[in-house]
PDB file of C-alpha atoms in Angstrom:
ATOM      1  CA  UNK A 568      53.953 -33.890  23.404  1.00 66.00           C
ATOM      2  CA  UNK A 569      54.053 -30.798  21.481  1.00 82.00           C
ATOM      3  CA  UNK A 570      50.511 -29.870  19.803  1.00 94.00           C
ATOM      4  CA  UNK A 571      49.488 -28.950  16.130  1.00 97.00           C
ATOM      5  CA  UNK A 572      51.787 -25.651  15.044  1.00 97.00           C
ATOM      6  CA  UNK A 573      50.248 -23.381  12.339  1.00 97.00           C
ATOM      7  CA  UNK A 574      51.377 -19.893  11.249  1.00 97.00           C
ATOM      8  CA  UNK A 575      50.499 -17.172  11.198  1.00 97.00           C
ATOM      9  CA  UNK A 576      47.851 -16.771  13.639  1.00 97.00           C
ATOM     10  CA  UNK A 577      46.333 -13.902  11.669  1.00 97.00           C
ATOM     11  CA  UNK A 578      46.810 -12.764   8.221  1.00 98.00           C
ATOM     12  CA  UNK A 579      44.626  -9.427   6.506  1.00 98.00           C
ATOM     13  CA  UNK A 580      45.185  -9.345   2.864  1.00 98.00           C
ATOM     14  CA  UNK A 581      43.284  -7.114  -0.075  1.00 98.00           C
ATOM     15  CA  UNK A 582      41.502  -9.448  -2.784  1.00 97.00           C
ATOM     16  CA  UNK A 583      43.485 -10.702  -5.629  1.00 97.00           C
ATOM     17  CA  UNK A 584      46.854 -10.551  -3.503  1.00 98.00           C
ATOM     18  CA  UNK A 585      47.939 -14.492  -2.697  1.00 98.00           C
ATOM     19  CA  UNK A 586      48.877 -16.222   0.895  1.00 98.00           C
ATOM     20  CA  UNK A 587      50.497 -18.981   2.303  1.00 98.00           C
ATOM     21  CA  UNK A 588      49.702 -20.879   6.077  1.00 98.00           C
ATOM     22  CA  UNK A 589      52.125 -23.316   7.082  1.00 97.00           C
ATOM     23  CA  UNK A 590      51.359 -26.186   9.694  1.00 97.00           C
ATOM     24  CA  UNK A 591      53.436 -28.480  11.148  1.00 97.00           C
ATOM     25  CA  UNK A 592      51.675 -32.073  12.632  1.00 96.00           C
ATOM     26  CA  UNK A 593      52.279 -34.179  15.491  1.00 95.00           C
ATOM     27  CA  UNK A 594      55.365 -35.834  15.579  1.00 93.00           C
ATOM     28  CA  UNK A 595      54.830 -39.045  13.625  1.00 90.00           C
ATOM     29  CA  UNK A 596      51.122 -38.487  12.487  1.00 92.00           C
ATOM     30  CA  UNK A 597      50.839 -39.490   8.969  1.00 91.00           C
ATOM     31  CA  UNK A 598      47.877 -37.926   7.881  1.00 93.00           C
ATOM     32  CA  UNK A 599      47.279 -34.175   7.927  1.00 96.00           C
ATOM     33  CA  UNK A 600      44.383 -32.338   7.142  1.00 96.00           C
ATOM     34  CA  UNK A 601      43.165 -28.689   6.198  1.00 98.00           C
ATOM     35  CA  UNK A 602      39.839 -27.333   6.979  1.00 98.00           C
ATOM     36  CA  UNK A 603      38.145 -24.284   5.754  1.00 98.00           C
ATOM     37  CA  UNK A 604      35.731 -23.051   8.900  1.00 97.00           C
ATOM     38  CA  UNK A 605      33.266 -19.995   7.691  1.00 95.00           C
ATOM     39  CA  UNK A 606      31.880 -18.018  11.416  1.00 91.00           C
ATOM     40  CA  UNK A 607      28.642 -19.661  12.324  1.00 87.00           C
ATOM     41  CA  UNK A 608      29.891 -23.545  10.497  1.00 91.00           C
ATOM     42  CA  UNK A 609      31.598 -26.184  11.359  1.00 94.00           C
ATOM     43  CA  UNK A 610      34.700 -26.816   9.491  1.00 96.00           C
ATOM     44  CA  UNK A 611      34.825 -28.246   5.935  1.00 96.00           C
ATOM     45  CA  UNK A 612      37.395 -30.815   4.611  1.00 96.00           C
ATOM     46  CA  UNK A 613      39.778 -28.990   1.878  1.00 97.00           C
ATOM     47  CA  UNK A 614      42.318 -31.776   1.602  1.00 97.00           C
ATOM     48  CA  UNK A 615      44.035 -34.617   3.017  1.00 96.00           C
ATOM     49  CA  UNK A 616      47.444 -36.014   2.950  1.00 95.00           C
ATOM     50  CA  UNK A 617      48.340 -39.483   3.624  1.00 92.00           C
ATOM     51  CA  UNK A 618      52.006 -39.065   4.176  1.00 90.00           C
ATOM     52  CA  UNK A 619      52.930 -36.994   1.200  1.00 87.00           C
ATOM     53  CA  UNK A 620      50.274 -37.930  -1.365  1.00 92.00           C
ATOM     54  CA  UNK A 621      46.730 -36.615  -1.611  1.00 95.00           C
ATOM     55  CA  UNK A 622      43.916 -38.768  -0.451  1.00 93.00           C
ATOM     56  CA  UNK A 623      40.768 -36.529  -0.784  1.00 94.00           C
ATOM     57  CA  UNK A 624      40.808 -32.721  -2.366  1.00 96.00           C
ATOM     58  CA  UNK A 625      37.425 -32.858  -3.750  1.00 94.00           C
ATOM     59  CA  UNK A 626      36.287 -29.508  -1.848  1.00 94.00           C
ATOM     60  CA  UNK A 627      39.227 -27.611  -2.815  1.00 97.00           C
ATOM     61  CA  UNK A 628      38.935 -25.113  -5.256  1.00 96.00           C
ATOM     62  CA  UNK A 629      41.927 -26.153  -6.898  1.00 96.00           C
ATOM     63  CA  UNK A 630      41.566 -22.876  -9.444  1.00 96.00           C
ATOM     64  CA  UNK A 631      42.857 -20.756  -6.677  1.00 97.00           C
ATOM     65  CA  UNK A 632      44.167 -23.356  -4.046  1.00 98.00           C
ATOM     66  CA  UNK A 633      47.101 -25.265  -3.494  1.00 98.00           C
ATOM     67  CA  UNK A 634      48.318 -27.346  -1.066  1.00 97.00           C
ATOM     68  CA  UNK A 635      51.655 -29.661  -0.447  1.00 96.00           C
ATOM     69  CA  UNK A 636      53.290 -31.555   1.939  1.00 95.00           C
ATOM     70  CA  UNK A 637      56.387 -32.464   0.052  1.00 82.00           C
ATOM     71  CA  UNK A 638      58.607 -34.992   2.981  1.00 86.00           C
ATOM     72  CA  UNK A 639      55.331 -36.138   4.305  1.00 84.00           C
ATOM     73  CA  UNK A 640      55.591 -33.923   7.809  1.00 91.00           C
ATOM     74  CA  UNK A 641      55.261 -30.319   7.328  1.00 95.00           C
ATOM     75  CA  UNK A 642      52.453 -28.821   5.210  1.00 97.00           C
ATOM     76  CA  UNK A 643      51.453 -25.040   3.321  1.00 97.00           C
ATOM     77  CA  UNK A 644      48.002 -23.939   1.947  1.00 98.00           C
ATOM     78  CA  UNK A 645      48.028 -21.327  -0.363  1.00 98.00           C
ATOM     79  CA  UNK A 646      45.892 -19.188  -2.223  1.00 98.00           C
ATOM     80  CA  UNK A 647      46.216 -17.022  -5.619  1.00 97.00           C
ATOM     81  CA  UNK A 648      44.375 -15.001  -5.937  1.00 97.00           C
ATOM     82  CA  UNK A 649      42.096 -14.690  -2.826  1.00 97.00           C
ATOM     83  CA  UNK A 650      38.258 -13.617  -2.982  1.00 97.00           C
ATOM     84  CA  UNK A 651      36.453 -11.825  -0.134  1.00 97.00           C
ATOM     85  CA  UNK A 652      34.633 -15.547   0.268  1.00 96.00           C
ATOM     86  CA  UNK A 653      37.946 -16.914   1.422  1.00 97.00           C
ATOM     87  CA  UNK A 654      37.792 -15.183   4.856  1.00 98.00           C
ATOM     88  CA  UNK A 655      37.686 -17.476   7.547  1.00 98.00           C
ATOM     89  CA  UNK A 656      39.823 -19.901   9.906  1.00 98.00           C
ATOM     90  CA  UNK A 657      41.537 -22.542   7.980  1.00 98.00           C
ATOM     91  CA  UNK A 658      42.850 -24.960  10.692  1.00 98.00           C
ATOM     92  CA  UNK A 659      45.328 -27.921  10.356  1.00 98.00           C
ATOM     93  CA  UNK A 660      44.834 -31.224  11.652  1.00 96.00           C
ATOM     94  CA  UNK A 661      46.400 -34.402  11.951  1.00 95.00           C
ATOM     95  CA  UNK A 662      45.848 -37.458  13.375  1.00 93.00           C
ATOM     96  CA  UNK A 663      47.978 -41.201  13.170  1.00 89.00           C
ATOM     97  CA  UNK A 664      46.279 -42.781  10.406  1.00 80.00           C
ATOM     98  CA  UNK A 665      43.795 -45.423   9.297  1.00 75.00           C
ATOM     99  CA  UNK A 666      43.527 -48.364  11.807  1.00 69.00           C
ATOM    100  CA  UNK A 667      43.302 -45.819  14.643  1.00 67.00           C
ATOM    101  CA  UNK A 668      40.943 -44.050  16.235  1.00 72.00           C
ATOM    102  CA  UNK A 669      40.781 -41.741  13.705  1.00 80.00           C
ATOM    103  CA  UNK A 670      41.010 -39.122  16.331  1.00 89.00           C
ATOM    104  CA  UNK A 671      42.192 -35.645  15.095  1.00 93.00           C
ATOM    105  CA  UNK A 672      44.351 -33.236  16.657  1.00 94.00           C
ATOM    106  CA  UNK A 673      43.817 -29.220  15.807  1.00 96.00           C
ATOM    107  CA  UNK A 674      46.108 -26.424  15.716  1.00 97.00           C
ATOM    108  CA  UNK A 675      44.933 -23.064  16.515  1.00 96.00           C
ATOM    109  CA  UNK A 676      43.918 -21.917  12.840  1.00 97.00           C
ATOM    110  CA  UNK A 677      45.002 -18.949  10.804  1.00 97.00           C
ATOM    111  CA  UNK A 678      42.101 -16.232  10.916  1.00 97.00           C
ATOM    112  CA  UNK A 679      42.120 -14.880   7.246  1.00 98.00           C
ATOM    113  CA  UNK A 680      40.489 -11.577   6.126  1.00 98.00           C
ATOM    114  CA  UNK A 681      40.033 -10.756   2.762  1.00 98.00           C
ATOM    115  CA  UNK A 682      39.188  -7.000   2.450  1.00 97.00           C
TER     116      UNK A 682
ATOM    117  CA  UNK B1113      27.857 -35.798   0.969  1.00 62.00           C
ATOM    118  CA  UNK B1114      26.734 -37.161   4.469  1.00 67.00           C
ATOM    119  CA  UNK B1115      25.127 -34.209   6.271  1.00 87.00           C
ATOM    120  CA  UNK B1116      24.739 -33.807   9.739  1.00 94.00           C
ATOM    121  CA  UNK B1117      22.323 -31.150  11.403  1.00 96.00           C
ATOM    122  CA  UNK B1118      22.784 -29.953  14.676  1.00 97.00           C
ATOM    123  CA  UNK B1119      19.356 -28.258  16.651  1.00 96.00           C
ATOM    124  CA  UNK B1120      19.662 -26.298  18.786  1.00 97.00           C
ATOM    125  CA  UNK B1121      22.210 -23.512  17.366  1.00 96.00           C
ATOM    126  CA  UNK B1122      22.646 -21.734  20.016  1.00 97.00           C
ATOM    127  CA  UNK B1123      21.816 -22.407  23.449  1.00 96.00           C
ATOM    128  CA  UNK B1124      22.002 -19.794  27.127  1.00 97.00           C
ATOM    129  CA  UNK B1125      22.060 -21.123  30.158  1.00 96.00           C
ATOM    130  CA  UNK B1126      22.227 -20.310  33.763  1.00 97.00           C
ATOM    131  CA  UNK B1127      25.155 -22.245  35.911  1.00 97.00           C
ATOM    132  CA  UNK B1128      24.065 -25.553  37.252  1.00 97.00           C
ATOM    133  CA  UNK B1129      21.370 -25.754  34.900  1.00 97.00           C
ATOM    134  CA  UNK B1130      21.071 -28.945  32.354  1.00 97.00           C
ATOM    135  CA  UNK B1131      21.247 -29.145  29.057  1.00 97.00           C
ATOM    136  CA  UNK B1132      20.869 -31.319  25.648  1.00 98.00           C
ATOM    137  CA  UNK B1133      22.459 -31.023  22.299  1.00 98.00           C
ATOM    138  CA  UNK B1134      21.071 -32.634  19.237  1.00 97.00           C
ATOM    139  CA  UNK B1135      23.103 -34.075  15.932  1.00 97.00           C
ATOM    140  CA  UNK B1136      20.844 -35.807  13.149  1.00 96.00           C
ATOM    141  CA  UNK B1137      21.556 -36.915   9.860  1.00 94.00           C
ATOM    142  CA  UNK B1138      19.949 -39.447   7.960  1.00 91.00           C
ATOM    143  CA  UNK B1139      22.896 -41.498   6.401  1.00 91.00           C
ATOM    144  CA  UNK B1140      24.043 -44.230   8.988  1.00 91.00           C
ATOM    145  CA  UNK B1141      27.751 -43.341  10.167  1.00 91.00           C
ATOM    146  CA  UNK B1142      30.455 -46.017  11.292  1.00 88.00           C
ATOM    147  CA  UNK B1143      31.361 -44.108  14.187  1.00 91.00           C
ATOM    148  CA  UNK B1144      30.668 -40.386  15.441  1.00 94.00           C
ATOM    149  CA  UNK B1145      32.938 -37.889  17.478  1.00 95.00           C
ATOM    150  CA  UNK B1146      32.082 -34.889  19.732  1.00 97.00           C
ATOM    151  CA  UNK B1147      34.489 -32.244  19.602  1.00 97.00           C
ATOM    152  CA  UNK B1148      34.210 -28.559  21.440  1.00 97.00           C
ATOM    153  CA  UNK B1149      35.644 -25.728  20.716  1.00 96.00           C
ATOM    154  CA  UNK B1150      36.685 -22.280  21.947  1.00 94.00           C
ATOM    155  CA  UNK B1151      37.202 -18.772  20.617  1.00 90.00           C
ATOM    156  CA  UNK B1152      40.495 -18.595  18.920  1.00 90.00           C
ATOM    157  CA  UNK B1153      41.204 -22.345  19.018  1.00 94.00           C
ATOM    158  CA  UNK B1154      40.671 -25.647  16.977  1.00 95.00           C
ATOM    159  CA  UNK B1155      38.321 -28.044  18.055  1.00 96.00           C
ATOM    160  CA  UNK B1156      39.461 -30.682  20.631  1.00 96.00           C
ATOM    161  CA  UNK B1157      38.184 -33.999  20.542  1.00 94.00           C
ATOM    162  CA  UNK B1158      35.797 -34.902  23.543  1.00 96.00           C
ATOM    163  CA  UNK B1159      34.677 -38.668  22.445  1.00 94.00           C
ATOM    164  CA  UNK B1160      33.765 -41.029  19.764  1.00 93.00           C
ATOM    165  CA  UNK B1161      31.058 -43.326  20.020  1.00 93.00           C
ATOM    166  CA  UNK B1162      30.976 -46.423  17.998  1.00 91.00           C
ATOM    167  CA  UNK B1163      28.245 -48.713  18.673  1.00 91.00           C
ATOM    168  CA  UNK B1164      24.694 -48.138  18.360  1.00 92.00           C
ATOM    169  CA  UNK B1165      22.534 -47.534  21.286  1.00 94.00           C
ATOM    170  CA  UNK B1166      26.131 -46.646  23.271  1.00 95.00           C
ATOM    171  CA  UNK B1167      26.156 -44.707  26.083  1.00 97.00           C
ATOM    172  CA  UNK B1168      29.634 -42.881  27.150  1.00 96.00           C
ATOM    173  CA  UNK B1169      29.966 -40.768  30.243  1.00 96.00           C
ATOM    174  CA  UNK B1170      32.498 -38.149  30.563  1.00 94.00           C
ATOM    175  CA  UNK B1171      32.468 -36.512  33.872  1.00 95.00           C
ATOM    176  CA  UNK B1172      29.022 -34.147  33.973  1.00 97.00           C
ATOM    177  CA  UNK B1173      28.495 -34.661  29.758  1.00 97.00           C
ATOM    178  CA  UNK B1174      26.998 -37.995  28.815  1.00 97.00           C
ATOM    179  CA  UNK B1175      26.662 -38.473  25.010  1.00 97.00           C
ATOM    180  CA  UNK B1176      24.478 -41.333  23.485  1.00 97.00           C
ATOM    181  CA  UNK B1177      24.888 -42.792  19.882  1.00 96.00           C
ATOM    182  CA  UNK B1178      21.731 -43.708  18.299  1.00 94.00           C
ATOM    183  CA  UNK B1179      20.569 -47.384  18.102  1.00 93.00           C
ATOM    184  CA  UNK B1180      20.388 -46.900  13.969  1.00 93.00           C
ATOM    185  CA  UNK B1181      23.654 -44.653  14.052  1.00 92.00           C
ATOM    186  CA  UNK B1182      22.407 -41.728  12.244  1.00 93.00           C
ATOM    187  CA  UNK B1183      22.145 -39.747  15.743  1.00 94.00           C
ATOM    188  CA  UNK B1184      23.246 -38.903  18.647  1.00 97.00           C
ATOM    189  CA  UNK B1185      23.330 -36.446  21.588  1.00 97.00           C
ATOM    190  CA  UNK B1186      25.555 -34.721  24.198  1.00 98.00           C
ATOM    191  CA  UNK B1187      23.960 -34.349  27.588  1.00 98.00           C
ATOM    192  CA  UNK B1188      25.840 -32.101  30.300  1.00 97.00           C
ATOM    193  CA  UNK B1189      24.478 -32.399  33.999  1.00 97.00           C
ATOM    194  CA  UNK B1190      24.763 -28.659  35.881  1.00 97.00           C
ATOM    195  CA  UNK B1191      26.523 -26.500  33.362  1.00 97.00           C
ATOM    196  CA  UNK B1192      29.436 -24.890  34.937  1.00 97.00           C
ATOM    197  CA  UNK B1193      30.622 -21.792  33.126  1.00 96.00           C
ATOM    198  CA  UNK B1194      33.769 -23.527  31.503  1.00 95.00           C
ATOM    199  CA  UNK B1195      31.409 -25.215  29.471  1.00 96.00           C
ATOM    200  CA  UNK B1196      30.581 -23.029  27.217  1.00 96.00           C
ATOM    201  CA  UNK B1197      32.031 -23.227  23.717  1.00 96.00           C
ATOM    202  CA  UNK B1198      30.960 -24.550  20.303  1.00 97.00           C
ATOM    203  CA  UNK B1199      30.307 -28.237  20.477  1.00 98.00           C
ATOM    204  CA  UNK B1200      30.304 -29.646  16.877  1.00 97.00           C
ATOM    205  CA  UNK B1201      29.411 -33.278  16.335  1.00 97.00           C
ATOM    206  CA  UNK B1202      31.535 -35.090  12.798  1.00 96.00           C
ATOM    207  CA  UNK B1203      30.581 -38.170  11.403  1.00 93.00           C
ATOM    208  CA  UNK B1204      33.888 -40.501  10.195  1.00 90.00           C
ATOM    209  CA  UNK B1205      32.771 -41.233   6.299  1.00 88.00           C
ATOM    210  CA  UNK B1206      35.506 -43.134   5.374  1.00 85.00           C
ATOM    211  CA  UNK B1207      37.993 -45.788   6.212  1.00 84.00           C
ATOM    212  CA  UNK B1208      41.136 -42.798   5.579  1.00 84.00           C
ATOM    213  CA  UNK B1209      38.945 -40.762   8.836  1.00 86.00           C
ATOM    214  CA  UNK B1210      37.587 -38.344   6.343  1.00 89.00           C
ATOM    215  CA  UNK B1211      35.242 -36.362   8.819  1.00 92.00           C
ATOM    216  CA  UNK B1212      31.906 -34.763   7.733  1.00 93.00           C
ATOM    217  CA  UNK B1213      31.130 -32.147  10.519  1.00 95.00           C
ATOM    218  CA  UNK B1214      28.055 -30.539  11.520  1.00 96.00           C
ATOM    219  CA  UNK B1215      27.343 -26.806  11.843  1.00 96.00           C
ATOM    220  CA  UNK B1216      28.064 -26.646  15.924  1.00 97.00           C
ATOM    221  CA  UNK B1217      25.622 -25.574  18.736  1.00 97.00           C
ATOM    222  CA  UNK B1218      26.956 -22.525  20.206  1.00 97.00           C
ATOM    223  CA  UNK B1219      26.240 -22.869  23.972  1.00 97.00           C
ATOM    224  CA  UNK B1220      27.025 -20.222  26.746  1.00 97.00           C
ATOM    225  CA  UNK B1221      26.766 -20.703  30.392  1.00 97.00           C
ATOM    226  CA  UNK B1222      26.697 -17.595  32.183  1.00 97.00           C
ATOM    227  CA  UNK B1223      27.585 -17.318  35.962  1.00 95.00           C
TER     228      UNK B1223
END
């Protein structure tokens, strides 16, 4: 069973320039998530999808973040314009859905630097 | 928000030495996970515990939810060297799996 897939692995940017990550879920997992994980912490909730429609984005600065996930598989994060405060990992999750587990599945995370 | 702390934050060991991470909190969760992580990867799911006072074994790591459910602990029996990683604890907040995770306990075990 093939993993989480995010891209790009690594992106450097200068401040005020925008960028997009783009994760693809498990096969069949109908919830995806995006964290935001700062070195030293543990990784913070910036939104969740429920298929295609938005179930929690109330830590996402939604002045400079975006997210979608428009035929309810694949998913992009983007930011415009990005702070020095946005470096970190952001890593993609998903997991089956309510009435499981609620076991989550990472991909490797995009390590962002914001010079 | 439903915080969880996690004591120590960093933790060196020798190999074959024992060792005991803490994760507190003091809103009652429905069920928490233990998750490690390495460098350069996401965090991978190591159990969840569900019912208070339950005790799950996992090989050498033994982790123990709290009879209240606002705690619990990871216990790992004579660290071996692959064991060492960031071990973050997340509580599951809502009935969608919304996670709340703690800050990690880095923990290196060197040969």
């Amino acid at each position: 069973e093939a993993g989480v897939a995010q891209s790009p692995r690594y992106k450097i940017i200068e401040k005020r320039q925008s960028v997009a990550f783009w994760c693809n879920p498990i096969s069949g997992h109908a919830t995806l998530y995006w964290y935001q994980q700062i070195l030293g912490q543990g990784p913070k909730l910036l939104i969740q999808f429920q298929n295609n429609g938005v179930v929690d984005d109330s830590q996402l600065p939604k002045d400079r973040f975006s997210a979608e996930r428009l035929k309810g598989v694949d998913s992009t994060l983007k930011i415009q314009p990005a702070k020095l405060e946005d470096s970190a990992v952001y890593l993609c999750a998903s997991s089956l859905g309510p009435g499981g587990n609620y076991e989550q599945y990472f991909g490797p995370g995009t390590r962002l630097t914001v010079t | 928000t439903q915080l969880l702390e996690q004591s120590p934050q960093f933790l060196s060991i020798q190999e074959g030495e024992n060792l005991t991470v803490y994760c507190n909190s003091s809103s009652v969760f429905s069920s928490l996970q233990w998750y490690r992580q390495e460098p350069g990867e996401g965090p991978v799911l190591l159990v969840t515990v569900v019912t208070g006072g339950e005790v799950k074994k996992l090989k050498r790591l033994t982790f123990q939810f709290g009879d209240a459910r606002k705690d619990s602990s990871l216990h790992i029996t004579a660290a071996q060297t692959g064991d060492t990683g960031l071990y973050l604890c997340a509580g599951v907040v809502d009935s969608w799996g919304k996670l709340q995770f703690g800050a990690g306990t880095q923990v290196v075990v060197t040969p």
